[in-house]
Coordinates of C-alpha atoms (C1' of nucleotides) in Angstrom, one line a residue:
Chain E
X144 CA 10.1 -51.2 37.8
X145 CA 8.2 -53.6 40.4
X146 CA 7.0 -50.7 42.7
X147 CA 5.6 -48.7 39.9
X148 CA 3.6 -51.9 38.3
X149 CA 2.2 -52.7 41.9
X150 CA 1.3 -48.8 42.5
X151 CA -0.9 -49.0 39.3
X152 CA -2.5 -52.5 40.1
X153 CA -3.3 -50.9 43.2
X154 CA -5.1 -48.2 41.4
X155 CA -7.0 -51.2 39.8
X156 CA -8.3 -52.3 43.0
X157 CA -9.4 -48.6 44.2
X158 CA -11.2 -48.1 41.0
X159 CA -13.1 -51.3 41.4
X160 CA -13.8 -51.1 45.1
X161 CA -15.3 -47.7 44.1
X162 CA -17.6 -49.6 41.3
X163 CA -15.5 -48.2 38.2
X164 CA -14.5 -50.8 35.9
X165 CA -11.1 -50.1 34.5
X166 CA -11.4 -52.5 31.6
X167 CA -14.7 -51.7 29.9
X168 CA -16.1 -53.3 26.8
X169 CA -16.4 -50.7 24.1
X170 CA -16.3 -46.9 23.7
X171 CA -17.9 -45.3 20.7
X172 CA -16.2 -42.3 19.3
X173 CA -17.8 -39.8 17.1
X174 CA -14.5 -38.6 15.6
X175 CA -10.9 -39.6 15.3
X176 CA -8.3 -37.1 16.2
X177 CA -7.4 -36.6 12.8
X178 CA -10.8 -35.6 12.1
X179 CA -11.4 -33.1 14.9
X180 CA -8.2 -31.4 13.7
X181 CA -9.1 -31.0 10.0
X182 CA -12.6 -29.9 10.9
X183 CA -11.7 -27.6 13.8
X184 CA -7.9 -27.1 13.2
X185 CA -8.1 -23.3 12.0
X186 CA -10.2 -21.9 14.8
X187 CA -8.6 -18.9 16.3
X188 CA -7.0 -19.0 19.7
X189 CA -9.3 -18.6 22.5
X190 CA -12.3 -20.1 21.0
X191 CA -14.9 -21.9 22.7
X192 CA -17.6 -24.0 20.7
X193 CA -20.8 -25.9 21.2
X194 CA -19.1 -28.9 18.9
X195 CA -19.5 -32.0 20.9
X196 CA -17.1 -34.6 20.4
X197 CA -16.5 -38.3 21.9
X198 CA -12.6 -39.1 21.0
X199 CA -10.2 -41.7 22.4
X200 CA -6.7 -42.4 22.7
X201 CA -3.8 -43.1 24.7
X202 CA -2.5 -40.5 27.4
X203 CA 1.1 -39.8 26.1
X204 CA 1.8 -36.5 28.2
X205 CA 0.3 -35.3 31.4
X206 CA 0.4 -31.5 32.8
X207 CA -1.1 -31.0 36.0
X208 CA -1.7 -27.3 36.7
X209 CA -3.8 -26.6 40.0
X210 CA -7.3 -26.9 38.9
X211 CA -6.6 -27.6 35.5
X212 CA -4.9 -30.7 33.8
X213 CA -3.8 -30.8 30.3
X214 CA -3.3 -34.3 28.8
X215 CA -1.8 -35.2 25.2
X216 CA -3.8 -38.2 23.9
X217 CA -3.1 -40.0 20.8
X218 CA -5.0 -42.3 18.2
X219 CA -3.7 -43.8 15.3
X220 CA -4.4 -40.6 13.3
X221 CA -3.1 -37.6 15.5
X222 CA -2.5 -36.3 18.8
X223 CA -4.9 -33.6 20.4
X224 CA -4.9 -31.7 23.9
X225 CA -7.5 -32.8 26.5
X226 CA -8.5 -29.5 28.4
X227 CA -9.8 -30.6 31.7
X228 CA -11.1 -28.2 34.5
X229 CA -12.0 -28.8 38.1
X230 CA -15.0 -26.1 37.6
X231 CA -16.1 -28.4 34.6
X232 CA -16.1 -31.9 35.7
X233 CA -16.5 -31.6 39.3
X234 CA -14.1 -32.4 42.4
X235 CA -14.7 -36.1 42.6
X236 CA -14.2 -36.7 38.5
X237 CA -11.0 -34.2 38.8
X238 CA -9.7 -36.2 41.5
X239 CA -10.4 -39.6 39.4
X240 CA -8.7 -37.7 36.4
X241 CA -5.6 -36.7 38.5
X242 CA -5.0 -40.5 39.2
X243 CA -4.7 -41.2 35.5
X244 CA -0.9 -42.6 34.3
X245 CA 0.9 -42.2 31.2
X246 CA -0.1 -44.8 28.9
X247 CA -3.5 -45.4 30.1
X248 CA -6.4 -45.6 27.4
X249 CA -9.3 -43.1 27.9
X250 CA -12.4 -41.9 26.1
X251 CA -13.8 -38.5 26.6
X252 CA -16.8 -36.5 25.4
X253 CA -16.3 -32.8 25.6
X254 CA -16.5 -29.8 23.3
X255 CA -14.0 -28.4 20.8
X256 CA -12.1 -25.3 22.1
X257 CA -8.6 -23.5 21.6
X258 CA -6.6 -22.4 24.3
X259 CA -5.5 -18.7 24.5
X260 CA -2.1 -19.9 23.0
X261 CA -4.2 -21.3 20.3
X262 CA -3.7 -25.2 21.0
X263 CA -6.7 -27.1 19.6
X264 CA -8.1 -29.1 22.8
X265 CA -11.1 -31.2 23.4
X266 CA -12.7 -29.5 26.8
X267 CA -13.7 -32.7 28.8
X268 CA -17.0 -33.0 30.2
X269 CA -16.5 -36.6 30.7
X270 CA -13.6 -38.9 31.0
X271 CA -13.7 -42.4 31.2
X272 CA -10.9 -45.2 31.5
X273 CA -11.0 -47.3 28.6
X274 CA -7.8 -49.6 29.7
X275 CA -5.3 -49.1 32.7
X276 CA -1.7 -49.4 31.7
X277 CA 0.1 -51.2 34.6
X278 CA 3.7 -50.7 33.3
X279 CA 5.2 -47.5 32.7
X280 CA 5.8 -45.9 29.5
X281 CA 9.7 -45.2 28.2
X282 CA 11.5 -41.9 28.4
X283 CA 9.0 -39.1 27.1
X284 CA 12.2 -37.4 25.4
X285 CA 14.5 -40.1 24.4
X286 CA 11.7 -42.7 23.8
X287 CA 13.1 -46.0 23.4
X288 CA 16.5 -46.7 21.8
X289 CA 17.7 -50.1 22.9
X290 CA 17.2 -52.2 19.8
X291 CA 16.9 -55.5 21.7
X292 CA 13.8 -54.0 23.7
X293 CA 12.4 -52.3 20.5
X294 CA 12.6 -55.3 18.5
X295 CA 11.5 -57.9 21.2
X296 CA 8.6 -55.5 22.5
X297 CA 7.6 -54.0 19.0
X298 CA 4.3 -52.9 20.8
X299 CA 6.4 -50.6 23.1
X300 CA 8.4 -49.3 20.1
X301 CA 5.2 -48.4 18.4
X302 CA 3.7 -46.8 21.4
X303 CA 6.8 -44.1 21.9
X304 CA 8.6 -44.0 18.5
X305 CA 7.2 -42.5 15.7
X306 CA 9.6 -43.5 13.0
X307 CA 8.8 -46.9 13.7
X308 CA 5.0 -46.4 13.1
X309 CA 6.1 -44.7 10.0
X310 CA 8.3 -47.4 8.7
X311 CA 5.4 -49.8 8.8
X312 CA 3.0 -47.3 7.2
X313 CA 5.1 -47.1 4.4
X314 CA 5.4 -51.0 4.1
X315 CA 1.4 -51.0 4.0
X316 CA 1.5 -48.3 1.4
X317 CA 4.1 -50.0 -0.8
X318 CA 2.1 -53.4 -0.8
X319 CA -1.2 -51.9 -1.3
X320 CA 0.2 -49.9 -4.0
X321 CA 1.6 -52.8 -5.8
X322 CA -1.9 -54.5 -5.3
X323 CA -3.7 -51.6 -7.0
X324 CA -0.9 -51.5 -9.7
X325 CA -1.4 -55.2 -10.5
X326 CA -5.0 -54.9 -10.4
X327 CA -4.8 -52.4 -13.0
X328 CA -2.9 -54.9 -15.1
X329 CA -5.6 -57.7 -14.6
X330 CA -3.4 -59.8 -12.6
X331 CA -5.2 -62.2 -10.3
X332 CA -3.8 -62.6 -6.7
X333 CA -3.6 -66.0 -5.8
X334 CA -2.3 -68.0 -2.5
X335 CA -0.2 -71.3 -2.9
X336 CA 1.0 -73.6 -0.6
X337 CA 3.5 -73.0 2.1
X338 CA 4.5 -76.6 3.0
X339 CA 6.1 -77.9 0.1
X340 CA 7.2 -81.6 -0.7
X341 CA 10.4 -80.3 -2.5
X342 CA 11.6 -76.7 -1.8
X343 CA 12.4 -75.5 -5.2
X344 CA 12.4 -72.1 -7.2
X345 CA 15.5 -70.8 -5.5
X346 CA 19.0 -71.8 -4.3
X347 CA 18.4 -71.5 -0.5
X348 CA 18.4 -74.1 2.5
X349 CA 15.1 -74.8 3.7
X350 CA 13.3 -75.1 7.1
X351 CA 12.3 -78.9 7.6
X352 CA 9.0 -79.8 9.4
X353 CA 6.9 -82.8 9.6
X354 CA 3.3 -83.7 8.9
X355 CA 1.9 -86.1 11.8
X356 CA -1.0 -87.9 10.2
X357 CA 0.8 -88.3 6.7
X358 CA 4.0 -89.3 8.6
X359 CA 6.2 -87.2 6.1
X360 CA 8.7 -84.8 5.9
X361 CA 7.7 -81.1 4.3
X362 CA 9.7 -78.0 3.8
X363 CA 8.8 -74.1 4.4
X364 CA 8.7 -72.9 0.8
X365 CA 12.0 -71.0 -0.3
X366 CA 10.1 -69.3 -3.4
X367 CA 6.8 -68.8 -4.9
X368 CA 7.9 -69.7 -8.2
X369 CA 6.8 -73.1 -9.1
X370 CA 3.4 -73.3 -8.2
X371 CA 2.7 -70.1 -9.9
X372 CA 3.8 -71.3 -13.1
X373 CA 1.8 -74.2 -13.0
X374 CA -1.2 -71.6 -12.7
X375 CA -0.2 -70.3 -16.0
X376 CA 0.0 -73.7 -17.5
X377 CA -3.5 -73.8 -16.2
X378 CA -4.4 -71.0 -18.3
X379 CA -4.6 -68.1 -15.8
X380 CA -2.2 -65.9 -17.8
X381 CA -1.6 -63.4 -15.2
X382 CA -1.0 -64.3 -11.7
X383 CA 0.8 -62.8 -8.7
X384 CA 1.2 -64.0 -5.0
X385 CA 2.5 -61.6 -2.0
X386 CA 3.7 -64.3 0.6
X387 CA 5.8 -65.2 3.2
X388 CA 9.1 -67.3 2.1
X389 CA 11.4 -69.1 4.3
X390 CA 15.0 -69.4 4.0
X391 CA 17.4 -71.1 7.1
X392 CA 20.0 -68.8 6.4
X393 CA 22.0 -66.2 8.2
X394 CA 20.6 -63.1 9.7
X395 CA 21.8 -59.8 8.8
X396 CA 20.6 -56.1 8.2
X397 CA 19.2 -57.5 5.0
X398 CA 18.3 -61.0 5.7
X399 CA 15.5 -62.5 7.9
X400 CA 14.6 -66.1 7.9
X401 CA 10.9 -65.5 7.2
X402 CA 10.4 -62.6 4.4
X403 CA 7.8 -61.3 2.1
X404 CA 8.2 -61.9 -1.7
X405 CA 5.9 -60.7 -4.4
X406 CA 6.0 -62.9 -7.7
X407 CA 4.1 -62.4 -10.7
X408 CA 4.0 -64.2 -14.0
X409 CA 2.5 -63.0 -17.0
X410 CA 1.9 -65.2 -20.2
X411 CA 3.0 -64.3 -23.7
X412 CA 5.6 -61.6 -22.4
X413 CA 9.3 -62.2 -21.8
X414 CA 12.0 -60.8 -19.4
X415 CA 12.1 -57.3 -21.0
X416 CA 8.3 -57.0 -20.4
X417 CA 8.5 -57.9 -16.8
X418 CA 11.5 -55.7 -16.3
X419 CA 9.0 -52.6 -17.3
X420 CA 6.6 -54.0 -14.7
X421 CA 9.3 -53.7 -12.1
X422 CA 10.0 -50.4 -12.7
X423 CA 6.7 -49.3 -12.8
X424 CA 5.6 -51.0 -9.6
X425 CA 8.7 -49.6 -7.5
X426 CA 8.3 -46.0 -8.9
X427 CA 4.6 -46.3 -8.3
X428 CA 5.1 -47.1 -4.8
X429 CA 7.3 -44.6 -4.1
X430 CA 4.7 -42.2 -5.0
X431 CA 2.0 -43.9 -3.0
X432 CA 3.8 -44.5 0.1
X433 CA 6.4 -41.2 0.2
X434 CA 4.7 -38.7 -2.5
X435 CA 8.0 -38.4 -4.1
X436 CA 10.1 -40.8 -6.5
X437 CA 13.3 -38.8 -5.1
X438 CA 15.1 -40.8 -2.5
X439 CA 18.5 -41.1 -0.5
X440 CA 20.3 -44.1 -1.1
X441 CA 23.2 -44.9 1.3
X442 CA 26.1 -46.7 -0.5
X443 CA 28.4 -49.3 1.3
X444 CA 30.6 -46.7 2.9
X445 CA 27.5 -44.8 4.4
X446 CA 27.7 -41.9 1.8
X447 CA 24.1 -40.8 0.6
X448 CA 23.2 -40.2 -2.9
X449 CA 20.1 -38.5 -4.2
X450 CA 18.3 -40.6 -6.8
X451 CA 15.1 -40.2 -8.5
X452 CA 13.7 -43.4 -9.1
X453 CA 11.5 -42.2 -12.0
X454 CA 14.5 -41.6 -14.3
X455 CA 14.9 -44.6 -16.8
X456 CA 16.9 -47.5 -14.8
X457 CA 20.2 -48.5 -16.4
X458 CA 20.4 -52.3 -18.0
X459 CA 23.7 -53.8 -18.0
X460 CA 25.1 -57.3 -18.7
X461 CA 26.7 -59.1 -16.0
X462 CA 29.5 -60.0 -18.1
X463 CA 29.9 -56.5 -19.2
X464 CA 29.9 -55.2 -15.6
X465 CA 32.6 -57.8 -14.8
X466 CA 35.0 -56.5 -17.4
X467 CA 34.2 -52.9 -16.7
X468 CA 35.7 -53.4 -13.2
X469 CA 38.3 -56.3 -13.8
X470 CA 39.6 -55.2 -17.1
X471 CA 39.2 -58.5 -18.5
X472 CA 36.5 -59.9 -20.7
X473 CA 34.6 -63.2 -19.0
X474 CA 31.9 -65.3 -20.6
X475 CA 30.6 -68.6 -19.6
X476 CA 32.1 -70.2 -22.6
X477 CA 35.5 -69.8 -21.3
X478 CA 37.5 -72.6 -19.1
X479 CA 37.0 -73.0 -15.6
X480 CA 40.9 -72.4 -15.0
X481 CA 40.8 -69.1 -17.1
X482 CA 37.9 -67.8 -14.6
X483 CA 39.8 -69.4 -11.5
X484 CA 42.6 -67.1 -12.5
X485 CA 40.2 -64.0 -13.0
X486 CA 38.7 -64.9 -9.5
X487 CA 42.4 -65.0 -8.0
X488 CA 43.4 -62.1 -9.4
X489 CA 40.4 -60.3 -7.9
X490 CA 40.6 -61.7 -4.5
X491 CA 37.8 -63.9 -4.9
X492 CA 37.7 -67.4 -3.4
X493 CA 36.3 -70.1 -5.1
X494 CA 34.9 -73.5 -4.5
X495 CA 35.7 -76.7 -6.4
X496 CA 32.4 -77.4 -7.5
X497 CA 31.9 -74.4 -9.1
X498 CA 31.5 -73.9 -12.9
X499 CA 32.4 -71.2 -15.2
X500 CA 28.9 -69.4 -14.5
X501 CA 28.9 -69.6 -11.0
X502 CA 32.7 -68.3 -11.0
X503 CA 31.4 -65.4 -12.9
X504 CA 28.6 -64.6 -10.4
X505 CA 31.1 -64.9 -7.6
X506 CA 33.3 -62.3 -9.4
X507 CA 30.5 -60.0 -9.9
X508 CA 29.3 -60.0 -6.6
X509 CA 32.7 -59.1 -5.3
X510 CA 34.0 -56.5 -7.6
X511 CA 30.7 -54.9 -9.4
X512 CA 27.8 -55.2 -6.8
X513 CA 28.6 -52.6 -4.3
X514 CA 28.7 -49.9 -7.0
X515 CA 25.3 -50.4 -8.2
X516 CA 23.8 -47.5 -6.2
X517 CA 21.1 -46.1 -8.7
X518 CA 18.6 -48.8 -9.8
X519 CA 20.3 -50.8 -12.4
X520 CA 18.9 -54.1 -14.1
X521 CA 21.9 -56.4 -14.3
X522 CA 21.2 -59.1 -17.3
X523 CA 22.4 -62.1 -19.0
X524 CA 23.1 -64.4 -16.0
X525 CA 25.0 -67.6 -17.0
X526 CA 22.9 -70.7 -17.6
X527 CA 24.7 -72.6 -14.8
X528 CA 23.0 -70.6 -12.1
X529 CA 19.7 -70.0 -13.6
X530 CA 18.0 -73.5 -13.8
X531 CA 14.7 -71.9 -14.6
X532 CA 15.3 -69.3 -16.9
X533 CA 15.1 -69.4 -20.7
X534 CA 18.3 -69.2 -22.9
X535 CA 19.3 -65.9 -24.2
X536 CA 17.9 -65.6 -27.8
X537 CA 21.4 -64.5 -29.0
X538 CA 23.8 -66.4 -26.6
X539 CA 23.4 -70.0 -25.6
X540 CA 25.7 -69.8 -22.6
X541 CA 23.4 -66.9 -20.9
X542 CA 19.9 -66.8 -19.8
X543 CA 17.1 -63.7 -20.6
X544 CA 17.3 -62.8 -17.0
X545 CA 17.7 -59.8 -14.6
X546 CA 18.4 -58.9 -11.1
X547 CA 17.5 -55.1 -10.0
X548 CA 20.1 -53.8 -7.8
X549 CA 19.5 -50.7 -5.7
X550 CA 21.9 -49.1 -3.1
X551 CA 24.0 -52.3 -3.5
X552 CA 21.1 -54.3 -2.7
X553 CA 19.3 -57.0 -4.7
X554 CA 15.7 -56.0 -4.8
X555 CA 14.2 -58.2 -7.7
X556 CA 15.0 -61.1 -10.1
X557 CA 13.1 -62.3 -13.1
X558 CA 13.6 -63.7 -16.4
X559 CA 11.6 -65.2 -19.6
X560 CA 10.5 -68.5 -18.1
X561 CA 12.1 -71.9 -19.4
X562 CA 9.2 -73.6 -20.8
X563 CA 10.9 -76.3 -22.9
X564 CA 9.9 -79.5 -20.9
X565 CA 12.8 -81.5 -22.1
X566 CA 15.3 -78.8 -21.6
X567 CA 14.0 -78.1 -17.9
X568 CA 14.4 -81.9 -17.3
X569 CA 18.1 -81.7 -18.4
X570 CA 18.6 -78.5 -16.3
X571 CA 17.1 -80.4 -13.1
X572 CA 19.3 -83.4 -13.9
X573 CA 22.3 -81.0 -13.8
X574 CA 21.1 -79.5 -10.5
X575 CA 20.6 -82.8 -8.9
X576 CA 24.1 -84.0 -10.1
X577 CA 25.8 -80.9 -8.6
X578 CA 23.8 -81.5 -5.5
X579 CA 25.0 -85.1 -5.4
X580 CA 28.5 -84.5 -6.1
X581 CA 28.5 -82.0 -2.9
X582 CA 26.8 -78.5 -3.7
X583 CA 24.3 -78.5 -1.2
X584 CA 22.4 -75.7 -2.0
X585 CA 21.4 -76.8 -5.7
X586 CA 18.0 -78.6 -6.4
X587 CA 16.2 -81.3 -7.3
X588 CA 14.3 -82.8 -9.9
X589 CA 10.7 -81.7 -9.4
X590 CA 8.6 -84.1 -11.5
X591 CA 5.1 -82.8 -11.0
X592 CA 6.6 -79.4 -12.4
X593 CA 7.8 -81.1 -15.4
X594 CA 4.5 -82.8 -15.7
X595 CA 3.0 -79.5 -15.7
X596 CA 5.4 -78.2 -18.5
X597 CA 4.5 -81.0 -20.6
X598 CA 1.0 -79.8 -21.0
X599 CA 2.4 -76.5 -22.1
X600 CA 3.5 -73.4 -20.5
X601 CA 2.9 -70.5 -22.8
X602 CA 5.9 -68.0 -23.4
X603 CA 5.9 -66.5 -19.9
X604 CA 7.6 -63.4 -18.1
X605 CA 8.3 -64.1 -14.3
X606 CA 9.4 -61.5 -11.8
X607 CA 10.1 -61.9 -8.1
X608 CA 10.3 -58.5 -5.9
X609 CA 11.8 -58.9 -2.2
X610 CA 9.1 -56.5 -0.6
X611 CA 10.9 -56.1 2.9
X612 CA 13.8 -54.5 0.5
X613 CA 11.6 -52.2 -1.2
X614 CA 10.0 -51.0 2.2
X615 CA 13.3 -50.5 3.4
X616 CA 14.3 -48.5 0.4
X617 CA 11.4 -45.9 0.7
X618 CA 11.1 -46.0 4.5
X619 CA 15.0 -44.9 4.3
X620 CA 16.0 -47.5 7.1
X621 CA 19.1 -49.4 7.2
X622 CA 18.0 -52.6 8.7
X623 CA 15.3 -55.1 7.5
X624 CA 14.3 -55.4 11.4
X625 CA 13.0 -51.9 10.9
X626 CA 10.1 -53.0 8.3
X627 CA 9.6 -56.7 9.5
X628 CA 7.1 -56.1 12.8
X629 CA 8.4 -59.2 14.7
X630 CA 12.0 -60.1 13.3
X631 CA 13.5 -63.4 14.2
X632 CA 15.6 -63.2 17.6
X633 CA 16.9 -65.6 19.9
X634 CA 14.4 -66.4 22.5
X635 CA 14.1 -64.1 25.4
X636 CA 15.2 -65.4 29.0
X637 CA 12.6 -64.6 31.2
Chain D
rG281 C1' 30.6 -69.9 12.9
rC282 C1' 34.7 -66.0 13.1
rG283 C1' 36.1 -60.9 14.8
rC284 C1' 35.0 -56.1 17.2
rC285 C1' 32.0 -53.3 20.1
rU286 C1' 27.9 -53.4 24.0
rU287 C1' 25.0 -54.5 28.5
rU288 C1' 24.5 -49.8 35.1
rA289 C1' 17.5 -47.2 38.4
rG290 C1' 10.8 -48.1 34.5
rC291 C1' 13.3 -45.2 30.0
rU292 C1' 17.7 -42.3 28.3
rC293 C1' 22.6 -42.2 30.1
rA294 C1' 27.1 -40.7 33.2
rG295 C1' 30.6 -43.0 36.5
rU296 C1' 38.2 -40.4 36.8
rC297 C1' 43.3 -43.9 39.2
rG298 C1' 40.2 -50.3 41.6
rG299 C1' 38.3 -47.2 47.4
rU300 C1' 32.1 -49.2 48.2
rA301 C1' 26.3 -45.9 43.1
rG302 C1' 24.9 -40.7 39.9
rA303 C1' 21.6 -37.1 36.8
rG304 C1' 17.5 -36.5 33.6
rC305 C1' 12.8 -38.1 32.8
rA306 C1' 8.9 -41.5 35.0
rU307 C1' 7.1 -42.5 39.8
rC308 C1' 5.7 -40.7 45.1
rG309 C1' 4.4 -36.0 48.3
rG310 C1' 3.6 -30.1 48.0
rA311 C1' 2.5 -25.4 45.2
rC312 C1' -0.2 -23.5 40.9
rU313 C1' -7.3 -22.0 36.5
rU314 C1' -4.5 -21.7 29.9
rU315 C1' 0.1 -25.7 30.1
rU316 C1' 2.9 -27.4 25.8
rA317 C1' 9.3 -32.1 26.8
rA318 C1' 4.7 -27.0 31.7
rU319 C1' 7.6 -24.9 35.8
rC320 C1' 9.2 -24.8 41.2
rC321 C1' 10.2 -27.5 46.2
rG322 C1' 11.0 -32.5 48.3
rC323 C1' 11.4 -37.6 48.4
rU324 C1' 11.7 -42.8 46.6
rG325 C1' 13.9 -46.0 43.6
rG326 C1' 20.1 -50.6 42.0
rU327 C1' 21.3 -58.7 42.5
rC328 C1' 26.0 -52.6 38.1
rG329 C1' 23.6 -59.1 32.1
rA330 C1' 24.6 -64.2 34.8
rG331 C1' 28.6 -67.0 37.2
rG332 C1' 33.5 -67.7 38.7
rG333 C1' 38.6 -65.2 39.6
rU334 C1' 42.5 -61.7 41.3
rU335 C1' 42.5 -57.8 45.1
rC336 C1' 42.3 -55.7 51.9
rG337 C1' 38.6 -53.8 48.4
rA338 C1' 35.9 -55.0 41.8
rG339 C1' 30.3 -51.2 37.8
rC340 C1' 35.7 -50.6 36.3
rC341 C1' 41.4 -55.8 35.9
rC342 C1' 41.0 -61.4 34.4
rC343 C1' 38.1 -66.0 32.7
rU344 C1' 33.4 -68.6 31.1
rC345 C1' 28.7 -68.0 29.7
rA346 C1' 24.4 -65.1 27.8
rG347 C1' 21.5 -61.2 25.2
rG348 C1' 21.9 -57.3 21.4
rG349 C1' 24.6 -54.2 17.4
rC350 C1' 28.0 -53.9 13.5
rG351 C1' 31.2 -56.3 10.1
rC352 C1' 32.9 -61.1 7.7
rA353 C1' 31.3 -65.8 6.3
rC354 C1' 26.6 -67.6 4.7
rC355 C1' 22.4 -65.9 1.4
rA356 C1' 22.2 -67.9 -7.1

RNA sequence: GCGCCUUUAGCUCAGUCGGUAGAGCAUCGGACUUUUAAUCCGCUGGUCGAGGGUUCGAGCCCCUCAGGGCGCACCA
């Protein structure tokens, strides 16, 4: 409302005219509000203390009552009530305080007390305005629910919606838990380039950009994989990166064009070892972020399932899950025609470029994926769709690969890393051939990566985890936008 | 890209059959020295997403466009 903003801007002028700076440089507090509550939270009703504190926060509620004003202020840690008496602060200061608005930041000094009803309060001796809010806060009962405004003006969302603040606290707790767990296993955190000459490590369309002085096209990374494995060649043995990756694809409740991946690589291990790490990371993150391993997970119909993440996770081969759902045994050694028939019988549309492996994956996604509510490692992806994964030691058509599904969403992906440079070159050539045949999402030959492999990549297990999706699972939210502070949106028209 | 839904005061929402705009909170004025979403009294606040059309008359019906949501497609 323009009138409301003008009214508050007018107050700025009034304050300055009287020598009061509405935007002072600093305020030194002695306690956070949580510290006040934990130190004096058990005072009996009607207690006055001599304990002097200086606290700061934003005014969330105001209750004027004649010669008393009650204000609820909030800092990051907690809320507390200010008790402001005209008899204590004097007529002039009381008049100033009564011109405060919801949303203003204040710093106060005073003593700790409880009211007759027992509400812990700071009895204000001195109050200073720390920053004047010139826009009004959203509705104090209903908060802010308009999703457009919540995501565009995340600052407003965070001011009024406690669940929004909580989701980002969960996200932070997940990431710091991962770092602690990995530090405990002697992993080193590294940073690799975001700007890539070739966008490899995944099948996805990249964002393209341009470097002016080199006059060259660059891609924003779609995965962390290939640089991290170069570091294993270099002998770093255990590395990980938590970083933003970019995929130039659709936006949905599960997809944002930029999102956060954690990828780790461990020398001398294989896929079963990194599977165990994935399980440990996520179970520990649940304990650290929400204090329990029991979560409610929605299926695709919206029904909630209570799941204890600490129970052992199911492992099942992709081809077995397909057989379970369709009643037909499938294998990438079968002919394209045979598998196209299975696809047709199950209402799966296919592309003429697809080989047996891709057909099996699509049939899996269409028939089995939505039923994977409890944590499930789907293993044994066909070689055709896994150009960087090592062939299964027992089946040359499959790889030692897994994807983790929870709540029908893919959370993680990992494998025994292909380290034979000759085979890797052949796989890259197949990718390139498929791309040239018209399959736009296939990869290209990364010569520098092949050179690295030629120096010797030890046996290695690799793992990638979608951090946003883990945060969604543990925060219990339905949309990825709830765990990304500033999700990608169309530009606002002002 | 496609389909469905949605957009009304700063916020949360109502708006009947097409008859000329409503509530709560916030704001503003008044009362109140222990409130708790304080309460009570009174007032203010609108380009009904934008543009066009039908009609004597449109928040409402029709068309186009824009934002958002959900689903689909895409996303190994």
